[in-house]
GROMACS .gro file of C-alpha atoms in nm:
model
  249
    1MET     CA    1   1.375  -2.303  -3.847
    2PHE     CA    2   1.575  -2.345  -4.178
    3THR     CA    3   1.847  -2.650  -4.239
    4GLY     CA    4   2.071  -2.443  -4.428
    5ILE     CA    5   1.957  -2.586  -4.809
    6VAL     CA    6   1.944  -2.254  -5.029
    7GLU     CA    7   1.640  -2.344  -5.228
    8SER     CA    8   1.739  -2.055  -5.471
    9VAL     CA    9   1.901  -1.736  -5.566
   10GLY     CA   10   1.724  -1.413  -5.520
   11LYS     CA   11   1.808  -1.009  -5.635
   12VAL     CA   12   1.760  -0.715  -5.362
   13ALA     CA   13   1.508  -0.570  -5.611
   14GLY     CA   14   1.477  -0.252  -5.311
   15ILE     CA   15   1.653  -0.074  -5.059
   16GLU     CA   16   1.440   0.175  -4.799
   17ARG     CA   17   1.647   0.319  -4.540
   18GLN     CA   18   1.452   0.373  -4.208
   19GLY     CA   19   1.713   0.545  -3.985
   20GLU     CA   20   1.870   0.227  -3.787
   21ALA     CA   21   1.674  -0.029  -4.016
   22VAL     CA   22   1.568  -0.117  -4.390
   23ARG     CA   23   1.322  -0.249  -4.529
   24LEU     CA   24   1.437  -0.488  -4.818
   25THR     CA   25   1.248  -0.634  -5.110
   26VAL     CA   26   1.370  -0.916  -5.284
   27ALA     CA   27   1.243  -1.060  -5.641
   28ALA     CA   28   1.194  -1.436  -5.475
   29GLY     CA   29   1.123  -1.606  -5.793
   30SER     CA   30   0.972  -1.924  -5.694
   31VAL     CA   31   1.049  -1.915  -5.313
   32ALA     CA   32   0.740  -1.634  -5.302
   33GLU     CA   33   0.501  -1.818  -5.508
   34ASP     CA   34   0.377  -1.987  -5.196
   35ALA     CA   35   0.484  -1.704  -4.929
   36GLY     CA   36   0.230  -1.538  -4.696
   37LEU     CA   37   0.215  -1.240  -4.470
   38GLY     CA   38   0.407  -1.337  -4.160
   39ASP     CA   39   0.622  -1.632  -4.299
   40SER     CA   40   0.985  -1.684  -4.231
   41ILE     CA   41   1.237  -1.707  -4.468
   42SER     CA   42   1.623  -1.670  -4.465
   43ILE     CA   43   1.797  -1.442  -4.672
   44ASN     CA   44   2.193  -1.493  -4.702
   45GLY     CA   45   2.125  -1.667  -4.366
   46VAL     CA   46   1.869  -1.415  -4.187
   47CYS     CA   47   1.557  -1.530  -4.023
   48LEU     CA   48   1.318  -1.265  -4.143
   49THR     CA   49   0.951  -1.205  -4.162
   50VAL     CA   50   0.727  -1.148  -4.483
   51VAL     CA   51   0.583  -0.825  -4.402
   52GLU     CA   52   0.425  -0.750  -4.805
   53ALA     CA   53   0.394  -1.090  -5.035
   54ARG     CA   54   0.374  -0.986  -5.383
   55PRO     CA   55   0.490  -1.204  -5.614
   56PRO     CA   56   0.759  -1.282  -5.734
   57GLN     CA   57   0.864  -0.976  -5.489
   58LEU     CA   58   0.872  -1.034  -5.084
   59VAL     CA   59   0.931  -0.749  -4.845
   60PHE     CA   60   1.133  -0.739  -4.495
   61ASP     CA   61   1.193  -0.549  -4.233
   62ALA     CA   62   1.572  -0.562  -4.114
   63VAL     CA   63   1.583  -0.408  -3.720
   64TYR     CA   64   1.833  -0.251  -3.575
   65GLU     CA   65   1.990  -0.566  -3.408
   66THR     CA   66   1.954  -0.728  -3.726
   67MET     CA   67   2.186  -0.459  -3.927
   68ARG     CA   68   2.415  -0.456  -3.623
   69LYS     CA   69   2.499  -0.852  -3.617
   70THR     CA   70   2.433  -0.952  -3.975
   71SER     CA   71   2.653  -0.788  -4.358
   72LEU     CA   72   2.246  -0.700  -4.489
   73GLY     CA   73   2.350  -0.348  -4.498
   74ASP     CA   74   2.656  -0.420  -4.693
   75LEU     CA   75   2.321  -0.506  -5.008
   76GLN     CA   76   2.317  -0.276  -5.265
   77VAL     CA   77   2.014  -0.328  -5.542
   78GLY     CA   78   2.115  -0.613  -5.799
   79ASP     CA   79   2.289  -0.831  -5.496
   80GLY     CA   80   2.219  -1.184  -5.500
   81VAL     CA   81   2.085  -1.309  -5.187
   82ASN     CA   82   2.057  -1.663  -5.120
   83LEU     CA   83   1.678  -1.764  -4.998
   84GLU     CA   84   1.502  -2.064  -4.799
   85ARG     CA   85   1.207  -2.111  -4.678
   86ALA     CA   86   1.116  -2.219  -4.307
   87LEU     CA   87   1.095  -2.598  -4.268
   88ALA     CA   88   0.812  -2.787  -4.311
   89ALA     CA   89   0.748  -3.038  -4.054
   90ASN     CA   90   0.686  -3.309  -4.347
   91GLY     CA   91   1.018  -3.212  -4.495
   92ARG     CA   92   1.370  -3.356  -4.530
   93PHE     CA   93   1.621  -3.260  -4.267
   94GLY     CA   94   1.917  -3.245  -4.540
   95GLY     CA   95   2.177  -3.030  -4.373
   96HIS     CA   96   2.207  -2.896  -4.032
   97ILE     CA   97   1.998  -2.703  -3.747
   98VAL     CA   98   2.008  -2.349  -3.864
   99GLN     CA   99   1.825  -2.096  -3.695
  100GLY     CA  100   1.855  -1.781  -3.896
  101HIS     CA  101   1.987  -1.662  -3.603
  102VAL     CA  102   2.291  -1.485  -3.694
  103ASP     CA  103   2.581  -1.511  -3.461
  104GLY     CA  104   2.829  -1.247  -3.607
  105THR     CA  105   2.976  -1.244  -3.979
  106GLY     CA  106   3.314  -1.339  -4.082
  107ARG     CA  107   3.550  -1.220  -4.374
  108ILE     CA  108   3.674  -1.410  -4.701
  109ALA     CA  109   4.033  -1.451  -4.672
  110SER     CA  110   4.134  -1.630  -4.975
  111ILE     CA  111   3.964  -1.861  -5.314
  112ARG     CA  112   4.116  -2.137  -5.415
  113PRO     CA  113   3.995  -2.341  -5.694
  114VAL     CA  114   4.130  -2.737  -5.605
  115GLY     CA  115   4.025  -2.970  -5.870
  116ASN     CA  116   3.622  -2.933  -5.990
  117SER     CA  117   3.582  -2.789  -5.632
  118TRP     CA  118   3.720  -2.438  -5.456
  119PHE     CA  119   3.825  -2.437  -5.124
  120VAL     CA  120   3.705  -2.104  -4.906
  121TYR     CA  121   3.862  -1.999  -4.610
  122VAL     CA  122   3.699  -1.724  -4.391
  123ASP     CA  123   3.858  -1.493  -4.154
  124ALA     CA  124   3.620  -1.488  -3.787
  125SER     CA  125   3.664  -1.411  -3.391
  126PRO     CA  126   3.786  -1.593  -3.135
  127GLU     CA  127   3.436  -1.573  -2.981
  128LEU     CA  128   3.266  -1.768  -3.365
  129MET     CA  129   3.589  -2.009  -3.396
  130ARG     CA  130   3.543  -2.156  -3.021
  131TYR     CA  131   3.203  -2.316  -3.155
  132ILE     CA  132   3.349  -2.432  -3.527
  133VAL     CA  133   3.500  -2.728  -3.551
  134THR     CA  134   3.695  -2.925  -3.816
  135LYS     CA  135   3.422  -3.151  -3.912
  136GLY     CA  136   3.125  -2.998  -3.783
  137SER     CA  137   2.880  -2.764  -3.943
  138VAL     CA  138   2.871  -2.409  -3.966
  139ALA     CA  139   2.606  -2.161  -4.177
  140VAL     CA  140   2.782  -1.903  -4.407
  141ASP     CA  141   2.529  -1.725  -4.545
  142GLY     CA  142   2.284  -1.931  -4.472
  143ILE     CA  143   2.428  -2.247  -4.684
  144SER     CA  144   2.518  -2.578  -4.455
  145LEU     CA  145   2.818  -2.611  -4.487
  146THR     CA  146   3.115  -2.870  -4.353
  147VAL     CA  147   3.401  -2.701  -4.163
  148ALA     CA  148   3.720  -2.875  -4.346
  149GLU     CA  149   3.998  -2.738  -4.180
  150ALA     CA  150   3.969  -2.458  -3.794
  151GLU     CA  151   4.235  -2.299  -3.670
  152ASP     CA  152   4.267  -2.002  -3.439
  153ARG     CA  153   4.082  -1.758  -3.649
  154THR     CA  154   4.027  -1.914  -4.005
  155PHE     CA  155   3.864  -2.221  -4.108
  156ALA     CA  156   3.814  -2.328  -4.400
  157LEU     CA  157   3.553  -2.476  -4.651
  158SER     CA  158   3.571  -2.703  -4.891
  159ILE     CA  159   3.288  -2.612  -5.165
  160ILE     CA  160   3.212  -2.876  -5.449
  161PRO     CA  161   3.025  -2.759  -5.817
  162HIS     CA  162   2.684  -2.812  -5.748
  163THR     CA  163   2.678  -2.531  -5.417
  164TRP     CA  164   2.930  -2.299  -5.604
  165ASP     CA  165   2.652  -2.275  -5.904
  166ASN     CA  166   2.356  -2.193  -5.701
  167THR     CA  167   2.438  -2.015  -5.429
  168THR     CA  168   2.572  -1.691  -5.370
  169LEU     CA  169   2.917  -1.807  -5.315
  170HIS     CA  170   3.047  -1.786  -5.649
  171GLU     CA  171   3.010  -1.444  -5.629
  172LYS     CA  172   3.255  -1.395  -5.349
  173ARG     CA  173   3.549  -1.246  -5.359
  174ALA     CA  174   3.877  -1.211  -5.127
  175GLY     CA  175   3.737  -0.913  -4.872
  176ASP     CA  176   3.366  -0.979  -4.889
  177THR     CA  177   3.170  -1.047  -4.540
  178VAL     CA  178   2.934  -1.332  -4.440
  179ASN     CA  179   2.727  -1.422  -4.184
  180ILE     CA  180   2.809  -1.684  -3.970
  181GLU     CA  181   2.600  -1.921  -3.753
  182THR     CA  182   2.757  -2.204  -3.565
  183ASP     CA  183   2.557  -2.480  -3.487
  184ILE     CA  184   2.350  -2.457  -3.147
  185VAL     CA  185   2.423  -2.758  -3.015
  186GLY     CA  186   2.819  -2.662  -2.961
  187LYS     CA  187   2.658  -2.435  -2.748
  188TYR     CA  188   2.384  -2.612  -2.562
  189VAL     CA  189   2.671  -2.854  -2.452
  190GLU     CA  190   2.870  -2.604  -2.325
  191LYS     CA  191   2.620  -2.433  -2.107
  192MET     CA  192   2.482  -2.757  -1.947
  193ILE     CA  193   2.840  -2.870  -1.870
  194GLY     CA  194   2.978  -2.555  -1.699
  195ALA     CA  195   2.921  -2.263  -1.840
  196GLY     CA  196   2.603  -2.140  -1.674
  197TYR     CA  197   2.425  -2.477  -1.618
  198GLY     CA  198   2.149  -2.439  -1.351
  199ALA     CA  199   2.181  -2.066  -1.364
  200ASN     CA  200   1.838  -1.985  -1.294
  201SER     CA  201   1.756  -2.280  -1.051
  202GLY     CA  202   1.786  -2.047  -0.741
  203GLY     CA  203   1.764  -2.224  -0.391
  204SER     CA  204   1.980  -2.205  -0.094
  205ASP     CA  205   2.057  -2.556  -0.031
  206GLY     CA  206   2.357  -2.777  -0.057
  207GLY     CA  207   2.211  -3.024  -0.268
  208ARG     CA  208   2.149  -3.050  -0.613
  209TYR     CA  209   2.164  -2.648  -0.681
  210GLY     CA  210   2.464  -2.624  -0.492
  211GLU     CA  211   2.629  -2.854  -0.770
  212GLN     CA  212   2.440  -2.648  -1.009
  213ARG     CA  213   2.594  -2.345  -0.881
  214GLU     CA  214   2.912  -2.562  -0.883
  215ARG     CA  215   2.889  -2.634  -1.212
  216ASP     CA  216   2.797  -2.248  -1.303
  217ARG     CA  217   3.153  -2.152  -1.112
  218GLY     CA  218   3.393  -2.416  -1.213
  219GLY     CA  219   3.247  -2.669  -1.505
  220VAL     CA  220   3.219  -3.041  -1.414
  221SER     CA  221   3.516  -3.164  -1.216
  222MET     CA  222   3.643  -3.494  -1.155
  223ASP     CA  223   3.502  -3.432  -0.776
  224LEU     CA  224   3.201  -3.397  -0.893
  225LEU     CA  225   3.146  -3.631  -1.126
  226ALA     CA  226   3.262  -3.884  -0.809
  227ARG     CA  227   2.996  -3.746  -0.591
  228SER     CA  228   2.771  -3.854  -0.886
  229GLY     CA  229   2.836  -4.182  -0.898
  230TYR     CA  230   3.048  -4.184  -1.207
  231VAL     CA  231   3.373  -4.391  -1.152
  232ALA     CA  232   3.723  -4.362  -1.299
  233THR     CA  233   3.836  -4.677  -1.417
  234GLU     CA  234   4.138  -4.781  -1.609
  235VAL     CA  235   4.120  -4.756  -1.969
  236ALA     CA  236   4.472  -4.692  -2.072
  237THR     CA  237   4.754  -4.945  -2.126
  238GLU     CA  238   5.098  -4.951  -2.021
  239THR     CA  239   5.198  -4.991  -2.415
  240ASP     CA  240   4.933  -4.690  -2.509
  241SER     CA  241   5.158  -4.432  -2.568
  242ARG     CA  242   4.941  -4.195  -2.649
  243TYR     CA  243   4.852  -4.148  -2.238
  244GLY     CA  244   5.207  -4.167  -2.130
  245GLY     CA  245   5.138  -4.521  -2.032
  246GLY     CA  246   4.860  -4.719  -1.803
  247GLY     CA  247   4.664  -4.517  -1.522
  248ASP     CA  248   4.358  -4.356  -1.431
  249TRP     CA  249   4.267  -4.085  -1.703
   0.00000   0.00000   0.00000
């Protein structure tokens, strides 16, 4: 597991095409000093396994599925890459939960300087945008960032000078592809409240397994909540215009 706090920027030292896969050699600097065979390293947000360690270089294999879901196929020798070692059990949790399992890619729409910071706008598919919310967390090329704005197909990031200078973001231009990993918490919540909760529970009785199947079909309803012991109460007032006056809600 990672936290999205980039430790250093490495350089692609070699790319060996192997059919649909790639063997990637990275000049990793200090990140390579204590890295060993089998260690997990985040490369632009992609969790890869060290298959050769010859400091200051590390070698990784990126297989077909990784190449299909990420931007690693766009890399060229000499390109910078964001590097982060897996989080130690006694380490500081400085960012958010980042698995290194990229959900998909986005494309930088524009970059705009604002004072001493930068606003980076990223276009992404609706499948990714459903998990990206304003003030939520997202990993872009392995960098833990806070979402400043989120619309239907675009989200914005406000980048502070330290992050700009110490990651590959300052090398990016409009049109560049970036790896996106959305917040895992949102995906778990979605599944549990109605998009598959209890899908593997089996059983044919009309009790709790039936309720789980109901969640699978239609999510959490007021009827289901009532049968589970939750009671609606009057919490809005007649003067609360946000909810159209008083009554249950």
